[in-house]
XYZ file of C-alpha atoms in Angstrom:
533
model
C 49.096 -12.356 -45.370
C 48.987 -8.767 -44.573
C 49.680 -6.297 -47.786
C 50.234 -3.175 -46.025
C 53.124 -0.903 -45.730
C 54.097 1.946 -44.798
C 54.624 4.353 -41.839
C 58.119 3.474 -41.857
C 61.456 5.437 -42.706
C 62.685 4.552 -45.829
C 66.664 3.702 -46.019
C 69.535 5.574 -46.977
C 69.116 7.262 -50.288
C 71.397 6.507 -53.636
C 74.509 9.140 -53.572
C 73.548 12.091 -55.886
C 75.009 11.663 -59.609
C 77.407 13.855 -60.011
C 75.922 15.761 -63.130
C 73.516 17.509 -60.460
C 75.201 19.732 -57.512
C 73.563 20.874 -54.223
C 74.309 23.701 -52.632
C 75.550 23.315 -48.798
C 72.705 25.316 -47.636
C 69.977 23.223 -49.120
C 71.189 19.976 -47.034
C 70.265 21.487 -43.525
C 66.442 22.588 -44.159
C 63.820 21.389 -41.431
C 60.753 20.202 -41.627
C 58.259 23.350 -40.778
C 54.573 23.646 -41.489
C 51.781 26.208 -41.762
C 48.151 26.544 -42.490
C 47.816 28.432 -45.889
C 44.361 29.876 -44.960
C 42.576 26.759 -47.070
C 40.669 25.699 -44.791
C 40.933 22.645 -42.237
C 44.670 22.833 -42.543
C 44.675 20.262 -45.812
C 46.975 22.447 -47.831
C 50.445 22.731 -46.071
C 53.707 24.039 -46.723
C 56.826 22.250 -46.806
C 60.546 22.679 -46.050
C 62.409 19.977 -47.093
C 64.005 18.133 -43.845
C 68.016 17.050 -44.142
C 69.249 16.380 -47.539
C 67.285 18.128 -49.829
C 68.577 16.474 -53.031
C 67.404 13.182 -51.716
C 64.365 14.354 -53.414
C 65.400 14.085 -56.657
C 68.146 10.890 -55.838
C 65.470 8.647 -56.468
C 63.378 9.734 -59.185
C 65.563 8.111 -61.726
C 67.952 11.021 -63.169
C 67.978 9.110 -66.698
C 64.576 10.292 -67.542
C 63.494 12.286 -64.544
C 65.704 15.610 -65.465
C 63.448 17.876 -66.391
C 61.875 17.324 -63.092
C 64.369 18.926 -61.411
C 64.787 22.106 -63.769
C 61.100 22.573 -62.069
C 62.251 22.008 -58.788
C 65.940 24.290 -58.650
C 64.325 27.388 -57.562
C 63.068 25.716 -54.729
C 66.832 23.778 -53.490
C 68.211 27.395 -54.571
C 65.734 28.870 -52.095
C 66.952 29.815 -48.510
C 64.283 28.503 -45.678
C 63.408 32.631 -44.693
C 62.453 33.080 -48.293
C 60.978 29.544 -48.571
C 58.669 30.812 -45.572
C 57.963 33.940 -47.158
C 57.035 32.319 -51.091
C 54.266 29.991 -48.876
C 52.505 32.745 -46.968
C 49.508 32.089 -49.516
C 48.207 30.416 -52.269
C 45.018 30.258 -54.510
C 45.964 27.522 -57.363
C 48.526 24.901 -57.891
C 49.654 22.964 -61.212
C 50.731 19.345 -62.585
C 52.164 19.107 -65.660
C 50.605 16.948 -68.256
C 51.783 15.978 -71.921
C 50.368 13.750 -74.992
C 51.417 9.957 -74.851
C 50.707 9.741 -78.683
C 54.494 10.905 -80.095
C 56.143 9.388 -77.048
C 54.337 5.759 -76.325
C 51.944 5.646 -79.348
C 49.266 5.828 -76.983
C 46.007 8.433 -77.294
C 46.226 9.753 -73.630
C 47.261 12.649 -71.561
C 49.893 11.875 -68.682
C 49.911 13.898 -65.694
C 53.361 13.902 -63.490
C 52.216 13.518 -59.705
C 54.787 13.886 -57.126
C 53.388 10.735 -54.293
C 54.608 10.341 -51.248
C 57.026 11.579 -48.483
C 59.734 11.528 -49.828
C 57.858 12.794 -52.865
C 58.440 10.719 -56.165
C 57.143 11.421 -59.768
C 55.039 9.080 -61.651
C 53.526 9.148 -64.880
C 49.379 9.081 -64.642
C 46.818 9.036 -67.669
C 44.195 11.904 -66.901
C 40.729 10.435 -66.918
C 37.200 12.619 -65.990
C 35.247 9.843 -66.016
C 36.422 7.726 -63.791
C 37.072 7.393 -59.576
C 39.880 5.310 -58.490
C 43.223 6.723 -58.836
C 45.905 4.144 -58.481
C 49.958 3.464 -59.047
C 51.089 0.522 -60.347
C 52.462 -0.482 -56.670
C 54.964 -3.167 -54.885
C 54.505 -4.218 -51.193
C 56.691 -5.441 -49.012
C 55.572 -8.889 -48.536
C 53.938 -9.175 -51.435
C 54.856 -10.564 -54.880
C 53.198 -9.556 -57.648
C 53.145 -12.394 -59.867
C 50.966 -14.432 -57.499
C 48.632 -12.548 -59.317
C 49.023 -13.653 -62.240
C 46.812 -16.823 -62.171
C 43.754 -15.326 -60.640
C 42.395 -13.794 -64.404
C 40.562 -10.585 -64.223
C 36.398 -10.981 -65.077
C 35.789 -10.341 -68.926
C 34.635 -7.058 -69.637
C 31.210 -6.858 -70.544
C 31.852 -4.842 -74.160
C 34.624 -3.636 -75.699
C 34.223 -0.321 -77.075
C 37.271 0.776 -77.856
C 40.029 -1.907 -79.194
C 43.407 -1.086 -79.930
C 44.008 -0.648 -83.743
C 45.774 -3.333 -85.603
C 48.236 -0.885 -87.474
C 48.278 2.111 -84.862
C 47.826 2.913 -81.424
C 45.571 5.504 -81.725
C 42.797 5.479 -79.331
C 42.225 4.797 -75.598
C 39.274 4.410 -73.465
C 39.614 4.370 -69.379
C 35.598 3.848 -69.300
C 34.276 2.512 -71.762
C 53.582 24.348 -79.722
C 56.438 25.621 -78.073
C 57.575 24.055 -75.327
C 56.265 26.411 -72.053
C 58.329 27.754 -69.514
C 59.380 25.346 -66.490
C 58.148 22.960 -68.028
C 57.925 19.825 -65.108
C 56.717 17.074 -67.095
C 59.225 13.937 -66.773
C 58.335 12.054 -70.280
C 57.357 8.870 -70.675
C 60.974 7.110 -71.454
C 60.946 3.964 -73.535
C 64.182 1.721 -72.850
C 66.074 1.062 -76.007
C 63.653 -1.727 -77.126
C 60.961 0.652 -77.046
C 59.485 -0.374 -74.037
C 58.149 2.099 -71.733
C 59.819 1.956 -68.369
C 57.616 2.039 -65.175
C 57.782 3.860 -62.064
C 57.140 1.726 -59.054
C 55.158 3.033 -55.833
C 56.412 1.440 -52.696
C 54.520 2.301 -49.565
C 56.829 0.901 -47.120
C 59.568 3.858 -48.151
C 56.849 6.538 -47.863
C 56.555 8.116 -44.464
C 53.237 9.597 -45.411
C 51.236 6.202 -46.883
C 48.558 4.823 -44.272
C 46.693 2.425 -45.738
C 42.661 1.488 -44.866
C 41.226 -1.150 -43.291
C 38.065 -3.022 -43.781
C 36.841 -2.075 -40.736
C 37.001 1.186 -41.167
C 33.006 1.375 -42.099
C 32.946 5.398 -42.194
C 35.640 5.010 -44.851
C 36.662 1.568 -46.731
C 32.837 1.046 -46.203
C 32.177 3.478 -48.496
C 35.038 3.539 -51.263
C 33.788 2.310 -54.928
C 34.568 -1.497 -56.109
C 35.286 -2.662 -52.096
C 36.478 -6.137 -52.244
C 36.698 -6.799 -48.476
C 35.690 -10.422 -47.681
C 34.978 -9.459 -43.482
C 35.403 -6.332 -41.570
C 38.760 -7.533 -39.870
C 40.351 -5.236 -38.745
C 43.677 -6.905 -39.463
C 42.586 -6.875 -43.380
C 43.407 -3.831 -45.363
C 40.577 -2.845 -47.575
C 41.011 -4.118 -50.688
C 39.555 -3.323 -54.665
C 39.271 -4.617 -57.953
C 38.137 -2.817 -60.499
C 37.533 -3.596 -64.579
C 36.614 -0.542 -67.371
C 34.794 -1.337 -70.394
C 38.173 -1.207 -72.378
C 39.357 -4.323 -70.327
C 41.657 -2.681 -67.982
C 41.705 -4.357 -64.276
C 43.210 -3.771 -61.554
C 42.937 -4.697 -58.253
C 45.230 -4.007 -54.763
C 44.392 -2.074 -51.666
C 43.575 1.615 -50.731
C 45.560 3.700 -48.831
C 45.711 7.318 -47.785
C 48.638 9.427 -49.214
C 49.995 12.576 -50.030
C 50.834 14.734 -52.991
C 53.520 17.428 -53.339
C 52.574 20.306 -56.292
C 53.927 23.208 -57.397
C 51.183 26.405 -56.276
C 51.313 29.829 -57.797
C 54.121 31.704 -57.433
C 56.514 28.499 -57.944
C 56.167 27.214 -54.458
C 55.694 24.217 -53.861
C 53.000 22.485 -50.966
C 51.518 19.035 -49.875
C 48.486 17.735 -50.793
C 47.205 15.106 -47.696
C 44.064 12.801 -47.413
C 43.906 11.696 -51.152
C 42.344 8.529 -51.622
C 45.398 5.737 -53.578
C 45.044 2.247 -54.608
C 48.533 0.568 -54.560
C 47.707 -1.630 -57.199
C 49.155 -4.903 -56.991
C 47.741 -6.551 -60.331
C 46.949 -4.517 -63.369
C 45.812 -5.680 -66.433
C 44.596 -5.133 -70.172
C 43.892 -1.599 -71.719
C 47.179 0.588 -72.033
C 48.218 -0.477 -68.356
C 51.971 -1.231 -69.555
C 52.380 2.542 -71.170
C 51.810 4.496 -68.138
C 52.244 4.175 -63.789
C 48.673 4.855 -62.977
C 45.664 6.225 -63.088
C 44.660 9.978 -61.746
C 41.115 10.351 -61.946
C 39.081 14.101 -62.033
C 35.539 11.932 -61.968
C 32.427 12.451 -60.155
C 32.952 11.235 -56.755
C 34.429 11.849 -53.273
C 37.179 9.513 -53.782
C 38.465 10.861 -56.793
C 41.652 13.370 -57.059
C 40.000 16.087 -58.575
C 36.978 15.847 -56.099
C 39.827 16.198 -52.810
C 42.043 18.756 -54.410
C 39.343 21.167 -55.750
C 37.613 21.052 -53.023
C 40.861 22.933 -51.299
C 40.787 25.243 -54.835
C 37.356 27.034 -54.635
C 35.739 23.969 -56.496
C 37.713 24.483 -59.656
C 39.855 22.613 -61.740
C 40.576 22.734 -65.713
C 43.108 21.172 -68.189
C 44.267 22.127 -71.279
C 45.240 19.588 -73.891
C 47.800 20.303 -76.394
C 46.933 18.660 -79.859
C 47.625 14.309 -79.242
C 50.552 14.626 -81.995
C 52.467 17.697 -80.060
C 56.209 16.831 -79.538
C 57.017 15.019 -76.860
C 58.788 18.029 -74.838
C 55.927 20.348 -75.341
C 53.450 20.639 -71.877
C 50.562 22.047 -70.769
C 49.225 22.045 -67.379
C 46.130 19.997 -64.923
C 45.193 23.490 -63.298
C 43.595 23.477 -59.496
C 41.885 26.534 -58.264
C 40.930 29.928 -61.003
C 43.031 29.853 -64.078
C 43.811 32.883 -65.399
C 44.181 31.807 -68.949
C 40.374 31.411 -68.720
C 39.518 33.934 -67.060
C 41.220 36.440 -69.132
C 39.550 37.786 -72.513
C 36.622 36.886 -74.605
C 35.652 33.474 -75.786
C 34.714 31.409 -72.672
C 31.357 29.256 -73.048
C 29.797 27.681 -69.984
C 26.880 25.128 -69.770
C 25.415 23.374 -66.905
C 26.648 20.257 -65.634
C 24.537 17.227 -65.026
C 25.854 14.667 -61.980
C 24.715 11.250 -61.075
C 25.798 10.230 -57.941
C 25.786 6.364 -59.335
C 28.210 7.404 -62.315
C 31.693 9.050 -61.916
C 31.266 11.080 -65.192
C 29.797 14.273 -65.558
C 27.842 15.007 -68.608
C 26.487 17.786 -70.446
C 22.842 18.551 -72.324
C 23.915 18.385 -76.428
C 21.413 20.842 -77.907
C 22.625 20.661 -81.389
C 25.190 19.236 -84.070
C 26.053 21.334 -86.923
C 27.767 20.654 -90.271
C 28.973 23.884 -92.142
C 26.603 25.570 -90.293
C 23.839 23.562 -91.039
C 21.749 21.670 -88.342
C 21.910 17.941 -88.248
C 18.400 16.240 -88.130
C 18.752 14.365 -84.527
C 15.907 14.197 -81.919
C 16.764 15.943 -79.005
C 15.869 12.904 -76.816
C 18.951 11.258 -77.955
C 20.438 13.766 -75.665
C 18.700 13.760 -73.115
C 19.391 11.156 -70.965
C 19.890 12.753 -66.833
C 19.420 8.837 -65.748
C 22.798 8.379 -66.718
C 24.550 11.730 -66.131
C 23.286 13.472 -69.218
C 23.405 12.989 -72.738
C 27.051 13.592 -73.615
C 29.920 12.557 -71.074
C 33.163 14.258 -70.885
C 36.072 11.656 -70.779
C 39.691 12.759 -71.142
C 40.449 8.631 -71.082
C 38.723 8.011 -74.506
C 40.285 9.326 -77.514
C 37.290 9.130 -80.160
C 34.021 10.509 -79.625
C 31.383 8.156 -79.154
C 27.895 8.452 -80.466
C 24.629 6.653 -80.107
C 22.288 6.023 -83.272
C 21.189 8.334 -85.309
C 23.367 11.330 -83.806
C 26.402 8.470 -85.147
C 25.029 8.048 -88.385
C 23.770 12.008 -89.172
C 27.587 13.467 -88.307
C 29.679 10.251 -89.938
C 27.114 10.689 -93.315
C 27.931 14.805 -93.241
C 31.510 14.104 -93.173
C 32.290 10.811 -95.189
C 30.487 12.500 -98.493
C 33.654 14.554 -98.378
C 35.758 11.644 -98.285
C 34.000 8.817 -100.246
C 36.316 9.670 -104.127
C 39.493 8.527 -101.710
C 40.859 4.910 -101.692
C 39.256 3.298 -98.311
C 41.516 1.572 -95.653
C 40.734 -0.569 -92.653
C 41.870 0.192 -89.486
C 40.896 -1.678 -86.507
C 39.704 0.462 -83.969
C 37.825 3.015 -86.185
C 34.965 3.221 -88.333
C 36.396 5.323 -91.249
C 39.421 5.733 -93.026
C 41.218 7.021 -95.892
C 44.031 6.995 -98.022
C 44.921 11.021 -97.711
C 47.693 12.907 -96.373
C 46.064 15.625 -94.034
C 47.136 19.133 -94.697
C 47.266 22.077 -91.921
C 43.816 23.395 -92.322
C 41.840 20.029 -93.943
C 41.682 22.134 -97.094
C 43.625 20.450 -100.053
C 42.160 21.412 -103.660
C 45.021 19.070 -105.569
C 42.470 15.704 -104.050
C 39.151 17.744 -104.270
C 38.802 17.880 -100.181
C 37.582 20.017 -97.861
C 37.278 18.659 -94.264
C 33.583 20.475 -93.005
C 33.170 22.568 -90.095
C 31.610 20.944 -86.931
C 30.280 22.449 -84.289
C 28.816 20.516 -81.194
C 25.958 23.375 -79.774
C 25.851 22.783 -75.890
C 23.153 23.810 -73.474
C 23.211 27.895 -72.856
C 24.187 27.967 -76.652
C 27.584 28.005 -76.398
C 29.540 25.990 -79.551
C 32.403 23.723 -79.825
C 34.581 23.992 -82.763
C 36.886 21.025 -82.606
C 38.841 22.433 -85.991
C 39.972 20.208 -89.038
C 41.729 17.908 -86.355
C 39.011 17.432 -84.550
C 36.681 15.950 -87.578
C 39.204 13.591 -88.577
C 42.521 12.002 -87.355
C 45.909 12.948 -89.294
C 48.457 9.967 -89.906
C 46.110 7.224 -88.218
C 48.713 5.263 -90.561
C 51.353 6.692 -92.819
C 49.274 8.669 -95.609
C 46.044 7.897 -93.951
C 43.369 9.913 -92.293
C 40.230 8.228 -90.027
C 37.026 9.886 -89.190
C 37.184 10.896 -85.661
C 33.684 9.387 -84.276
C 32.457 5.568 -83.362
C 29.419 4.150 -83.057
C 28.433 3.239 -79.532
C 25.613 1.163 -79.062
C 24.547 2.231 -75.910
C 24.312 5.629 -74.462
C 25.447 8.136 -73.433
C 27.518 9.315 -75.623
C 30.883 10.254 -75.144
C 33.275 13.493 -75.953
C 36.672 12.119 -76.727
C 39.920 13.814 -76.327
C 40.656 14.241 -79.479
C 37.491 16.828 -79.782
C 38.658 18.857 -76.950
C 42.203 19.304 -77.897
C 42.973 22.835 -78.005
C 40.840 23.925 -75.309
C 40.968 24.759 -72.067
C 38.110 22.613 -70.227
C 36.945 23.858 -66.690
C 35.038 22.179 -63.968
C 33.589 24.354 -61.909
C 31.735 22.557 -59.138
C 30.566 25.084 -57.111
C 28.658 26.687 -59.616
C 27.697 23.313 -61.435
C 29.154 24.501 -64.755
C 31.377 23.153 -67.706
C 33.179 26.203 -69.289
C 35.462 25.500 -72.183
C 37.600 27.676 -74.833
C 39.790 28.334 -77.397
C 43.771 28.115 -76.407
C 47.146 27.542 -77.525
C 47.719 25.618 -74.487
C 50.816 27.209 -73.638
C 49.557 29.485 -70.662
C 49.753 28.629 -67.313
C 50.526 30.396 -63.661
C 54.370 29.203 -62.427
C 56.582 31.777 -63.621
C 60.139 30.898 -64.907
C 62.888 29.676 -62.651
C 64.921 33.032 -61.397
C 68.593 31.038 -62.548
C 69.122 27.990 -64.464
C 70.343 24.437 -62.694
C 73.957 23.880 -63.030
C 75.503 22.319 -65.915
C 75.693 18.695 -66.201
C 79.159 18.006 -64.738
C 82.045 16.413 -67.121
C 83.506 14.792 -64.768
């Protein structure tokens, strides 16, 4: 049976609620494009065709209104100004929020706008990974007939969920800011998170691949194609070392993001598997995956290559409230760029491995050097020593760089009552205070600092060492034990920072930030009120 979709108007849309009004002048916009100067024509303008509102009639107004306090200036925009705002553009945004507070999950979820008509879902930012897919439902295509073909057994597990918490995550292996887009994860009233579903037959702009498409599906990472039929759409399955699988069918698609100067623009020619089976990991707490990893399929290998090479993140700390949001930056971020402070080390690819990595030249303990032979970090067969992975939430360490930092830190701990958590190595019954220091139970979290090649030294802070409230009153050293390398830098290290990935100039610059910066400026008016009636 054939699983594609797509290339076919989607029906009527849902009238608009009530609570949200359109202006008359916002329903009679047409379609017009231009060429912002990017190159090939990939970046494109948009001006919303017909009803404008029908935009936001289907993104699910119950948790999906924030969204549209984003997206006012641009309905409240006439299409003469709308031309003028889209003249340009040099860097565009997606707003991205901790899972931790909201779905008791250690990731970061990006909202991407998919489609045409353009629809948000919830995605878990991962660097070291390269298929980005939506959970997905195709016409002529049910879903559970999935359900008794079981996904292949991963071959580890390094990270399980803990038994008492939901702390950490693996993919592969504050104020609240200004226009703030981020729709948040919205658990029903049983607590269960409620998913977005991607359905390619109501998006105009979905074209899925076929097998025999050599130059193409040929090419794309865990191919599943059984023949080059051209009737068969190309097809995937993929498993992560956490036990997440999924498998469906790639397709081509567009995004729609907000650029500098609150404008907003489409995104073509990025690489999406509609998954139609997903299984294991945190699958059930998010819609997808979006993927910044080290290959041609990925997202953040398409859209930076549009945005001078360049993307960077910030990530707010993992227990930040649920309505705070920082930003998945395309293209120079100011924040960066401005002031003092940035470090920058070179990047080392492998074209076999989506991660990047990094050279580790050091690990420090109050200043002091750890005893750990630099071969443990050296390791260029498999992209460098250290791997940067937004999808993990510990850092991971091979032997003895795992035993030299958890021995420097644990002699601080050791006089407190011991707890077992599944899913870390260390823990401790302690309630974490705002700068680790706490006299009254004789503790004093240490300083570490991970020394990077080019010299330049992360400081992960208190929070960084260990992790607050693993459980009610209890704290858990913030580093596993892996048993094979590389190693792995875990979100919870790089909260905090600003992390860019500059690929033109092969470098990994990171530093110290509130995470509150980013380029969209405020909306010019409020939306209108919710209506009483």
């Amino acid at each position: 049976m054939e699983m594609g979709g797509g290339g076919t108007t989607p029906g009527p849309s849902p009238r608009l609620p009530r609570s949200v009004a359109c202006s008359r002048r916002t329903q009679y916009w047409r379609w017009g494009e231009m060429n912002l100067g990017l190159g090939d024509g990939a970046i494109q303008s948009f001006i919303p065709q017909g009803d404008v509102c029908g935009l936001f009639q289907n993104m699910g107004w119950a948790r999906n209104l924030k969204m549209a306090e984003l997206f006012w200036p641009l309905m409240s925009t006439s299409a003469t100004d709308m031309t003028e705002l889209m003249s340009s553009t040099s860097t565009f945004e997606l707003p991205m929020r901790s899972a931790l507070t909201v779905v008791d999950v250690g990731m970061y979820l990006v909202t991407v706008l998919l489609g045409t008509p353009a629809l948000p879902y919830s995605m878990a930012l991962d660097t070291a990974n390269d298929l980005t897919w939506v959970n997905c439902r195709l016409r002529g295509h049910r879903r559970h007939r999935d359900r008794g073909r079981r996904p292949p057994a991963p071959k580890t597990t390094i990270h399980p969920k803990p038994a008492k918490t939901v702390t950490t995550m693996s993919m592969d292996d504050a104020s609240d800011p200004v226009n703030t887009a981020a729709a948040a994860p919205a658990p029903d009233k049983s607590g269960k998170y409620v998913k977005s579903w991607y359905r390619p037959a109501q998006s105009r702009s979905w074209r899925r691949y076929r097998c025999s498409q050599a130059d193409s599906c040929g090419l794309f990472p865990h191919n599943a194609c059984r023949s080059n039929n051209h009737n068969e759409s190309c097809t995937y399955e993929s498993s992560t070392q956490d036990g997440t699988f999924t498998r469906g069918i790639y397709g081509s698609e567009t995004a729609t993001v907000a650029v500098s100067g609150g404008r907003m623009a489409r995104l073509p020619g990025l690489v999406l598997g509609c998954s139609t089976y997903e299984a294991g990991g945190a699958v059930a707490m998010h819609d997808g995956i979006l993927t910044l990893g080290n290959q041609d399929v990925s997202f953040g290998t398409v859209a930076a290559r549009h945005f001078k090479g360049r993307f960077s993140f910030c990530l707010l700390p993992t227990r930040s409230s649920g309505n705070a949001s920082s930003y998945l930056t395309f293209g120079p971020n100011p924040a960066m760029d401005a002031g003092a402070g940035a470090r920058e080390t070179t990047i080392v690819y492998n074209p076999l491995v989506p991660a990047f990595g990094v050279h580790v030249t050091g690990l420090f303990i109050n200043g002091k050097r750890l005893d750990i032979p630099p071969e443990v970090w050296q390791d260029d067969n498999n992209g460098g020593g250290l791997h940067i992975d937004t999808g993990t939430s510990l850092t991971g360490l091979v032997e003895p760089a795992y035993g030299e930092v958890t021995r420097a830190i644990t002699r601080h701990l050791d006089h407190l009552k011991k707890e077992d958590i599944q899913g870390f190595d260390h823990c401790y019954w302690w309630t974490f205070t705002g700068d680790g220091v706490d006299p009254a139970h004789n503790v004093t979290i240490p300083k570490l600092e991970i020394e990077f090649e080019g010299g330049g030294r992360l400081d992960p802070g208190a929070k960084g060492v260990v992790v607050p409230e693993a459980a009610p009153g209890v704290v858990c050293v913030a580093f596993r034990r892996r048993e094979l390398g590389p190693s792995v830098l875990g979100n919870v290290q790089m909260q905090d920072h600003i992390w860019e990935v500059d690929h033109y100039k092969g470098v990994l610059r990171f530093k110290k930030d509130n995470c509150l910066n980013h380029n969209l400026p405020p909306p010019p008016s409020s939306p209108p009120a919710p209506s009483k009636n």
